[in-house]
Amino acid sequence: GEDEKEGKKKKGKGGSVGEGVRLVERFRKELKRLDGEEDEEVKEKEEAKKPSGASSNPFGGMLESMMAGKGGNSAAQSTTSPKASPKAPTKATSPPASRSSSSAPSESPKPSNHPASAKQTSAVDRGVMSGMPKYQYYQDDNFMKVQILEPNVAPENLTAEFTPDEISIKIKKRDEKGGMVEYTVIHGDLYEEVVADKCRAIIKDEKVLIKLKKKESKMEWNKLLDESKKGDRKRGRVEKRANEESGDAENGGDGDVD
């Protein structure tokens, strides 16, 4: 009976030892499992701190793929948009004509009463301007010379008038219809004074040469005619001559008294 009790005690001790070993193994496994879970938690935290990528964040990948799909659709739309049928070019519409110009007939302007319009007109102002003879001028110390570029002018068709301050040259020639037209080639106040009785009009085969004798030799003329509207140069010369003549008259009168 005692042997059986001892055997039971040994079995009981052996069983308790086996249970202890199993508990230790289970405890180790739990420790390993807990360590593995902690490692996974640490990894998840580290991955959460990293920027979201296609591999770490599946939703991010889905969003990126969706965005890429939208971009592709927009690119396809942009590439296909030029294929759309172009609009027809709009035609430029001309502005409507004014009613006043079409309804009312145009009237010729009335002559002005301004003093400047009182200029004496000749046939050249009313006739064919295309037939007007052309001229050019040059000078030396003693003469201002004018060349009228009109050939074969008959003496009876040339009119040349000279005063100390004015010149008038007129030429008659036939127009396209065969009629005689008188053209006023040169007319106006001279830029400087001339000696009228020494001025000449010379007819040549290819031209008409006008020679104007300068009152003051070696005087350089800037122009042939004085183009000022008031004629200040001519008026100044006239006044100067009048003063000189009055002075000469007074001096002559004093000489007679003496």
mmCIF file of C-alpha atoms in Angstrom:
data_model
loop_
_atom_site.group_PDB
_atom_site.id
_atom_site.type_symbol
_atom_site.label_atom_id
_atom_site.label_comp_id
_atom_site.label_asym_id
_atom_site.label_seq_id
_atom_site.Cartn_x
_atom_site.Cartn_y
_atom_site.Cartn_z
ATOM 1 C CA GLY A 1 0.000 0.000 0.000
ATOM 2 C CA GLU A 2 2.802 2.475 0.674
ATOM 3 C CA ASP A 3 4.427 1.717 -2.686
ATOM 4 C CA GLU A 4 1.230 2.647 -4.453
ATOM 5 C CA LYS A 5 1.045 5.940 -2.554
ATOM 6 C CA GLU A 6 4.603 6.800 -3.472
ATOM 7 C CA GLY A 7 4.002 5.911 -7.092
ATOM 8 C CA LYS A 8 0.982 8.187 -7.152
ATOM 9 C CA LYS A 9 3.021 10.970 -5.587
ATOM 10 C CA LYS A 10 5.707 10.564 -8.254
ATOM 11 C CA LYS A 11 3.089 10.576 -10.964
ATOM 12 C CA GLY A 12 1.560 13.649 -9.447
ATOM 13 C CA LYS A 13 4.919 15.357 -9.339
ATOM 14 C CA GLY A 14 5.648 14.303 -12.920
ATOM 15 C CA GLY A 15 2.317 15.591 -14.083
ATOM 16 C CA SER A 16 2.820 18.891 -12.365
ATOM 17 C CA VAL A 17 6.257 19.216 -13.953
ATOM 18 C CA GLY A 18 4.815 18.539 -17.381
ATOM 19 C CA GLU A 19 2.117 21.108 -16.834
ATOM 20 C CA GLY A 20 4.757 23.642 -15.818
ATOM 21 C CA VAL A 21 6.774 22.994 -18.951
ATOM 22 C CA ARG A 22 3.724 23.420 -21.114
ATOM 23 C CA LEU A 23 2.823 26.642 -19.338
ATOM 24 C CA VAL A 24 6.348 27.968 -19.892
ATOM 25 C CA GLU A 25 6.146 27.132 -23.611
ATOM 26 C CA ARG A 26 2.806 28.792 -23.925
ATOM 27 C CA PHE A 27 4.129 31.845 -22.098
ATOM 28 C CA ARG A 28 7.073 32.066 -24.467
ATOM 29 C CA LYS A 29 4.791 31.781 -27.458
ATOM 30 C CA GLU A 30 2.593 34.542 -26.096
ATOM 31 C CA LEU A 31 5.677 36.685 -25.562
ATOM 32 C CA LYS A 32 6.793 36.086 -29.151
ATOM 33 C CA ARG A 33 3.322 36.811 -30.418
ATOM 34 C CA LEU A 34 3.117 40.010 -28.406
ATOM 35 C CA ASP A 35 6.575 41.035 -29.622
ATOM 36 C CA GLY A 36 5.450 40.428 -33.203
ATOM 37 C CA GLU A 37 2.305 42.488 -32.711
ATOM 38 C CA GLU A 38 4.341 45.308 -31.182
ATOM 39 C CA ASP A 39 6.713 45.191 -34.153
ATOM 40 C CA GLU A 40 3.765 45.392 -36.532
ATOM 41 C CA GLU A 41 2.333 48.321 -34.602
ATOM 42 C CA VAL A 42 5.689 50.095 -34.751
ATOM 43 C CA LYS A 43 5.888 49.491 -38.504
ATOM 44 C CA GLU A 44 2.372 50.772 -39.008
ATOM 45 C CA LYS A 45 3.184 53.921 -37.067
ATOM 46 C CA GLU A 46 6.338 54.500 -39.085
ATOM 47 C CA GLU A 47 4.488 53.937 -42.336
ATOM 48 C CA ALA A 48 1.759 56.343 -41.229
ATOM 49 C CA LYS A 49 4.413 59.029 -40.669
ATOM 50 C CA LYS A 50 5.791 58.543 -44.208
ATOM 51 C CA PRO A 51 4.123 60.392 -47.180
ATOM 52 C CA SER A 52 1.317 58.446 -48.675
ATOM 53 C CA GLY A 53 2.354 56.477 -51.758
ATOM 54 C CA ALA A 54 0.825 54.027 -54.106
ATOM 55 C CA SER A 55 2.353 51.056 -52.177
ATOM 56 C CA SER A 56 1.574 52.192 -48.598
ATOM 57 C CA ASN A 57 -1.883 53.679 -49.154
ATOM 58 C CA PRO A 58 -4.203 51.735 -51.406
ATOM 59 C CA PHE A 59 -6.779 54.538 -51.366
ATOM 60 C CA GLY A 60 -4.120 56.994 -52.469
ATOM 61 C CA GLY A 61 -3.335 54.739 -55.418
ATOM 62 C CA MET A 62 -7.000 54.610 -56.304
ATOM 63 C CA LEU A 63 -7.245 58.390 -56.151
ATOM 64 C CA GLU A 64 -4.158 58.763 -58.314
ATOM 65 C CA SER A 65 -5.509 56.324 -60.865
ATOM 66 C CA MET A 66 -8.811 58.218 -60.917
ATOM 67 C CA MET A 67 -7.006 61.525 -61.404
ATOM 68 C CA ALA A 68 -4.896 60.011 -64.145
ATOM 69 C CA GLY A 69 -8.063 58.807 -65.823
ATOM 70 C CA LYS A 70 -9.559 62.289 -65.694
ATOM 71 C CA GLY A 71 -6.339 63.776 -67.084
ATOM 72 C CA GLY A 72 -6.391 61.276 -69.916
ATOM 73 C CA ASN A 73 -10.001 62.132 -70.714
ATOM 74 C CA SER A 74 -9.231 65.869 -70.717
ATOM 75 C CA ALA A 75 -6.161 65.267 -72.915
ATOM 76 C CA ALA A 76 -8.294 63.218 -75.277
ATOM 77 C CA GLN A 77 -10.889 65.974 -75.364
ATOM 78 C CA SER A 78 -8.196 68.610 -76.023
ATOM 79 C CA THR A 79 -6.723 66.556 -78.867
ATOM 80 C CA THR A 80 -10.094 65.845 -80.410
ATOM 81 C CA SER A 81 -11.476 69.390 -80.010
ATOM 82 C CA PRO A 82 -9.706 70.802 -83.131
ATOM 83 C CA LYS A 83 -11.498 68.159 -85.216
ATOM 84 C CA ALA A 84 -14.726 70.000 -84.595
ATOM 85 C CA SER A 85 -16.165 71.617 -87.693
ATOM 86 C CA PRO A 86 -14.837 75.212 -88.006
ATOM 87 C CA LYS A 87 -17.275 78.037 -87.984
ATOM 88 C CA ALA A 88 -18.031 79.706 -91.271
ATOM 89 C CA PRO A 89 -16.062 82.973 -91.670
ATOM 90 C CA THR A 90 -18.167 85.998 -91.016
ATOM 91 C CA LYS A 91 -18.434 88.380 -93.912
ATOM 92 C CA ALA A 92 -17.566 92.016 -93.264
ATOM 93 C CA THR A 93 -20.634 94.132 -93.737
ATOM 94 C CA SER A 94 -20.157 97.522 -95.298
ATOM 95 C CA PRO A 95 -21.634 100.455 -93.379
ATOM 96 C CA PRO A 96 -24.897 101.719 -94.795
ATOM 97 C CA ALA A 97 -24.607 104.708 -97.040
ATOM 98 C CA SER A 98 -25.638 107.970 -95.502
ATOM 99 C CA ARG A 99 -29.126 109.029 -96.436
ATOM 100 C CA SER A 100 -28.208 112.673 -96.709
ATOM 101 C CA SER A 101 -25.722 112.058 -99.533
ATOM 102 C CA SER A 102 -28.122 109.853 -101.517
ATOM 103 C CA SER A 103 -31.323 111.794 -100.979
ATOM 104 C CA ALA A 104 -30.128 115.390 -101.426
ATOM 105 C CA PRO A 105 -28.257 116.311 -104.661
ATOM 106 C CA SER A 106 -24.795 117.819 -104.182
ATOM 107 C CA GLU A 107 -24.626 121.563 -104.677
ATOM 108 C CA SER A 108 -21.621 123.439 -105.999
ATOM 109 C CA PRO A 109 -20.023 125.753 -103.398
ATOM 110 C CA LYS A 110 -20.908 129.398 -103.644
ATOM 111 C CA PRO A 111 -18.138 131.871 -104.422
ATOM 112 C CA SER A 112 -16.561 133.459 -101.385
ATOM 113 C CA ASN A 113 -16.541 137.218 -100.749
ATOM 114 C CA HIS A 114 -13.142 137.017 -99.040
ATOM 115 C CA PRO A 115 -10.595 139.536 -100.473
ATOM 116 C CA ALA A 116 -8.232 136.697 -101.289
ATOM 117 C CA SER A 117 -10.778 135.298 -103.760
ATOM 118 C CA ALA A 118 -10.767 138.544 -105.760
ATOM 119 C CA LYS A 119 -7.702 137.396 -107.721
ATOM 120 C CA GLN A 120 -8.038 138.010 -111.435
ATOM 121 C CA THR A 121 -8.460 134.717 -113.269
ATOM 122 C CA SER A 122 -7.300 133.913 -116.745
ATOM 123 C CA ALA A 123 -7.981 131.137 -119.204
ATOM 124 C CA VAL A 124 -5.417 128.954 -117.495
ATOM 125 C CA ASP A 125 -7.555 128.856 -114.333
ATOM 126 C CA ARG A 126 -10.538 127.640 -116.287
ATOM 127 C CA GLY A 127 -8.884 125.588 -119.019
ATOM 128 C CA VAL A 128 -6.941 122.364 -119.322
ATOM 129 C CA MET A 129 -4.211 122.319 -116.646
ATOM 130 C CA SER A 130 -2.421 119.383 -118.250
ATOM 131 C CA GLY A 131 -1.171 121.706 -121.008
ATOM 132 C CA MET A 132 0.427 124.231 -118.631
ATOM 133 C CA PRO A 133 4.046 124.912 -119.714
ATOM 134 C CA LYS A 134 6.653 124.134 -117.064
ATOM 135 C CA TYR A 135 9.555 126.391 -116.132
ATOM 136 C CA GLN A 136 12.733 126.459 -114.048
ATOM 137 C CA TYR A 137 14.990 129.309 -112.912
ATOM 138 C CA TYR A 138 18.600 129.988 -111.959
ATOM 139 C CA GLN A 139 20.687 133.123 -111.377
ATOM 140 C CA ASP A 140 24.082 134.762 -111.576
ATOM 141 C CA ASP A 141 25.380 138.041 -110.166
ATOM 142 C CA ASN A 142 23.441 140.251 -112.604
ATOM 143 C CA PHE A 143 20.430 138.292 -113.855
ATOM 144 C CA MET A 144 17.667 136.000 -112.630
ATOM 145 C CA LYS A 145 17.010 133.685 -115.584
ATOM 146 C CA VAL A 146 13.829 131.698 -116.205
ATOM 147 C CA GLN A 147 13.530 128.907 -118.795
ATOM 148 C CA ILE A 148 9.989 128.118 -119.960
ATOM 149 C CA LEU A 149 10.136 124.592 -121.402
ATOM 150 C CA GLU A 150 7.765 125.150 -124.324
ATOM 151 C CA PRO A 151 9.138 124.724 -127.877
ATOM 152 C CA ASN A 152 8.179 126.582 -131.024
ATOM 153 C CA VAL A 153 6.308 129.465 -129.422
ATOM 154 C CA ALA A 154 5.224 132.085 -131.938
ATOM 155 C CA PRO A 155 5.968 135.717 -130.981
ATOM 156 C CA GLU A 156 2.284 136.627 -131.233
ATOM 157 C CA ASN A 157 1.449 133.905 -128.695
ATOM 158 C CA LEU A 158 3.848 135.244 -126.034
ATOM 159 C CA THR A 159 2.982 138.098 -123.658
ATOM 160 C CA ALA A 160 5.710 139.294 -121.257
ATOM 161 C CA GLU A 161 5.189 142.205 -118.859
ATOM 162 C CA PHE A 162 7.748 143.547 -116.377
ATOM 163 C CA THR A 163 7.667 146.155 -113.603
ATOM 164 C CA PRO A 164 10.296 146.772 -110.896
ATOM 165 C CA ASP A 165 8.319 144.475 -108.554
ATOM 166 C CA GLU A 166 6.095 142.250 -110.716
ATOM 167 C CA ILE A 167 6.233 139.818 -113.615
ATOM 168 C CA SER A 168 3.572 138.348 -115.904
ATOM 169 C CA ILE A 169 4.285 135.746 -118.599
ATOM 170 C CA LYS A 170 1.443 134.277 -120.700
ATOM 171 C CA ILE A 171 1.640 131.799 -123.568
ATOM 172 C CA LYS A 172 -1.093 130.776 -126.014
ATOM 173 C CA LYS A 173 -1.126 127.235 -127.389
ATOM 174 C CA ARG A 174 -3.573 124.803 -128.875
ATOM 175 C CA ASP A 175 -5.287 122.284 -126.652
ATOM 176 C CA GLU A 176 -6.291 118.701 -127.500
ATOM 177 C CA LYS A 177 -9.470 119.900 -129.224
ATOM 178 C CA GLY A 178 -7.548 122.289 -131.483
ATOM 179 C CA GLY A 179 -8.664 125.499 -129.795
ATOM 180 C CA MET A 180 -6.302 128.227 -128.582
ATOM 181 C CA VAL A 181 -5.873 128.488 -124.814
ATOM 182 C CA GLU A 182 -3.875 131.178 -123.018
ATOM 183 C CA TYR A 183 -1.888 129.907 -120.039
ATOM 184 C CA THR A 184 -0.593 132.232 -117.316
ATOM 185 C CA VAL A 185 2.775 130.619 -116.749
ATOM 186 C CA ILE A 186 4.222 133.149 -114.265
ATOM 187 C CA HIS A 187 2.402 135.951 -112.471
ATOM 188 C CA GLY A 188 3.095 137.662 -109.151
ATOM 189 C CA ASP A 189 5.395 139.836 -107.069
ATOM 190 C CA LEU A 190 9.126 139.353 -107.576
ATOM 191 C CA TYR A 191 11.264 138.392 -104.605
ATOM 192 C CA GLU A 192 13.648 141.310 -105.287
ATOM 193 C CA GLU A 193 13.527 144.453 -107.398
ATOM 194 C CA VAL A 194 14.534 144.439 -111.075
ATOM 195 C CA VAL A 195 15.344 147.039 -113.756
ATOM 196 C CA ALA A 196 12.199 146.692 -115.846
ATOM 197 C CA ASP A 197 13.489 148.262 -119.088
ATOM 198 C CA LYS A 198 16.447 145.840 -119.124
ATOM 199 C CA CYS A 199 14.368 142.664 -118.712
ATOM 200 C CA ARG A 200 13.932 140.545 -121.836
ATOM 201 C CA ALA A 201 11.897 137.568 -123.183
ATOM 202 C CA ILE A 202 13.872 135.610 -125.794
ATOM 203 C CA ILE A 203 12.155 132.962 -127.944
ATOM 204 C CA LYS A 204 14.248 129.926 -128.898
ATOM 205 C CA ASP A 205 13.406 126.724 -130.743
ATOM 206 C CA GLU A 206 13.167 124.525 -127.635
ATOM 207 C CA LYS A 207 12.214 127.068 -124.969
ATOM 208 C CA VAL A 208 11.494 130.680 -123.991
ATOM 209 C CA LEU A 209 14.237 132.400 -121.958
ATOM 210 C CA ILE A 210 13.305 135.226 -119.567
ATOM 211 C CA LYS A 211 16.184 137.432 -118.323
ATOM 212 C CA LEU A 212 15.452 139.652 -115.311
ATOM 213 C CA LYS A 213 18.034 142.350 -114.625
ATOM 214 C CA LYS A 214 18.725 142.615 -110.899
ATOM 215 C CA LYS A 215 18.493 146.089 -109.372
ATOM 216 C CA GLU A 216 21.235 145.164 -106.905
ATOM 217 C CA SER A 217 24.045 143.139 -108.441
ATOM 218 C CA LYS A 218 25.363 140.123 -106.543
ATOM 219 C CA MET A 219 22.129 139.998 -104.562
ATOM 220 C CA GLU A 220 21.221 136.335 -103.966
ATOM 221 C CA TRP A 221 17.501 135.676 -104.480
ATOM 222 C CA ASN A 222 16.045 132.938 -102.287
ATOM 223 C CA LYS A 223 13.056 132.535 -104.610
ATOM 224 C CA LEU A 224 11.730 133.881 -107.894
ATOM 225 C CA LEU A 225 8.411 135.131 -106.467
ATOM 226 C CA ASP A 226 7.384 136.546 -103.122
ATOM 227 C CA GLU A 227 4.841 133.986 -101.889
ATOM 228 C CA SER A 228 3.715 135.912 -98.810
ATOM 229 C CA LYS A 229 0.008 136.731 -98.773
ATOM 230 C CA LYS A 230 0.424 140.383 -97.788
ATOM 231 C CA GLY A 231 3.249 141.171 -100.191
ATOM 232 C CA ASP A 232 5.424 142.713 -97.486
ATOM 233 C CA ARG A 233 8.589 142.698 -99.610
ATOM 234 C CA LYS A 234 6.988 144.569 -102.491
ATOM 235 C CA ARG A 235 5.301 147.052 -100.154
ATOM 236 C CA GLY A 236 8.586 147.752 -98.400
ATOM 237 C CA ARG A 237 10.324 148.423 -101.719
ATOM 238 C CA VAL A 238 7.534 150.739 -102.897
ATOM 239 C CA GLU A 239 7.689 152.750 -99.677
ATOM 240 C CA LYS A 240 11.472 152.936 -99.904
ATOM 241 C CA ARG A 241 11.317 154.296 -103.464
ATOM 242 C CA ALA A 242 8.633 156.794 -102.491
ATOM 243 C CA ASN A 243 10.785 158.106 -99.646
ATOM 244 C CA GLU A 244 13.798 158.370 -101.915
ATOM 245 C CA GLU A 245 11.826 160.243 -104.553
ATOM 246 C CA SER A 246 10.382 162.650 -102.007
ATOM 247 C CA GLY A 247 13.860 163.275 -100.603
ATOM 248 C CA ASP A 248 15.255 163.942 -104.037
ATOM 249 C CA ALA A 249 12.386 166.341 -104.765
ATOM 250 C CA GLU A 250 13.037 168.266 -101.572
ATOM 251 C CA ASN A 251 16.743 168.513 -102.287
ATOM 252 C CA GLY A 252 16.070 169.659 -105.859
ATOM 253 C CA GLY A 253 13.629 172.248 -104.691
ATOM 254 C CA ASP A 254 16.152 173.732 -102.255
ATOM 255 C CA GLY A 255 18.705 173.956 -105.074
ATOM 256 C CA ASP A 256 16.309 175.943 -107.248
ATOM 257 C CA VAL A 257 15.621 178.441 -104.485
ATOM 258 C CA ASP A 258 19.310 178.976 -103.915
#
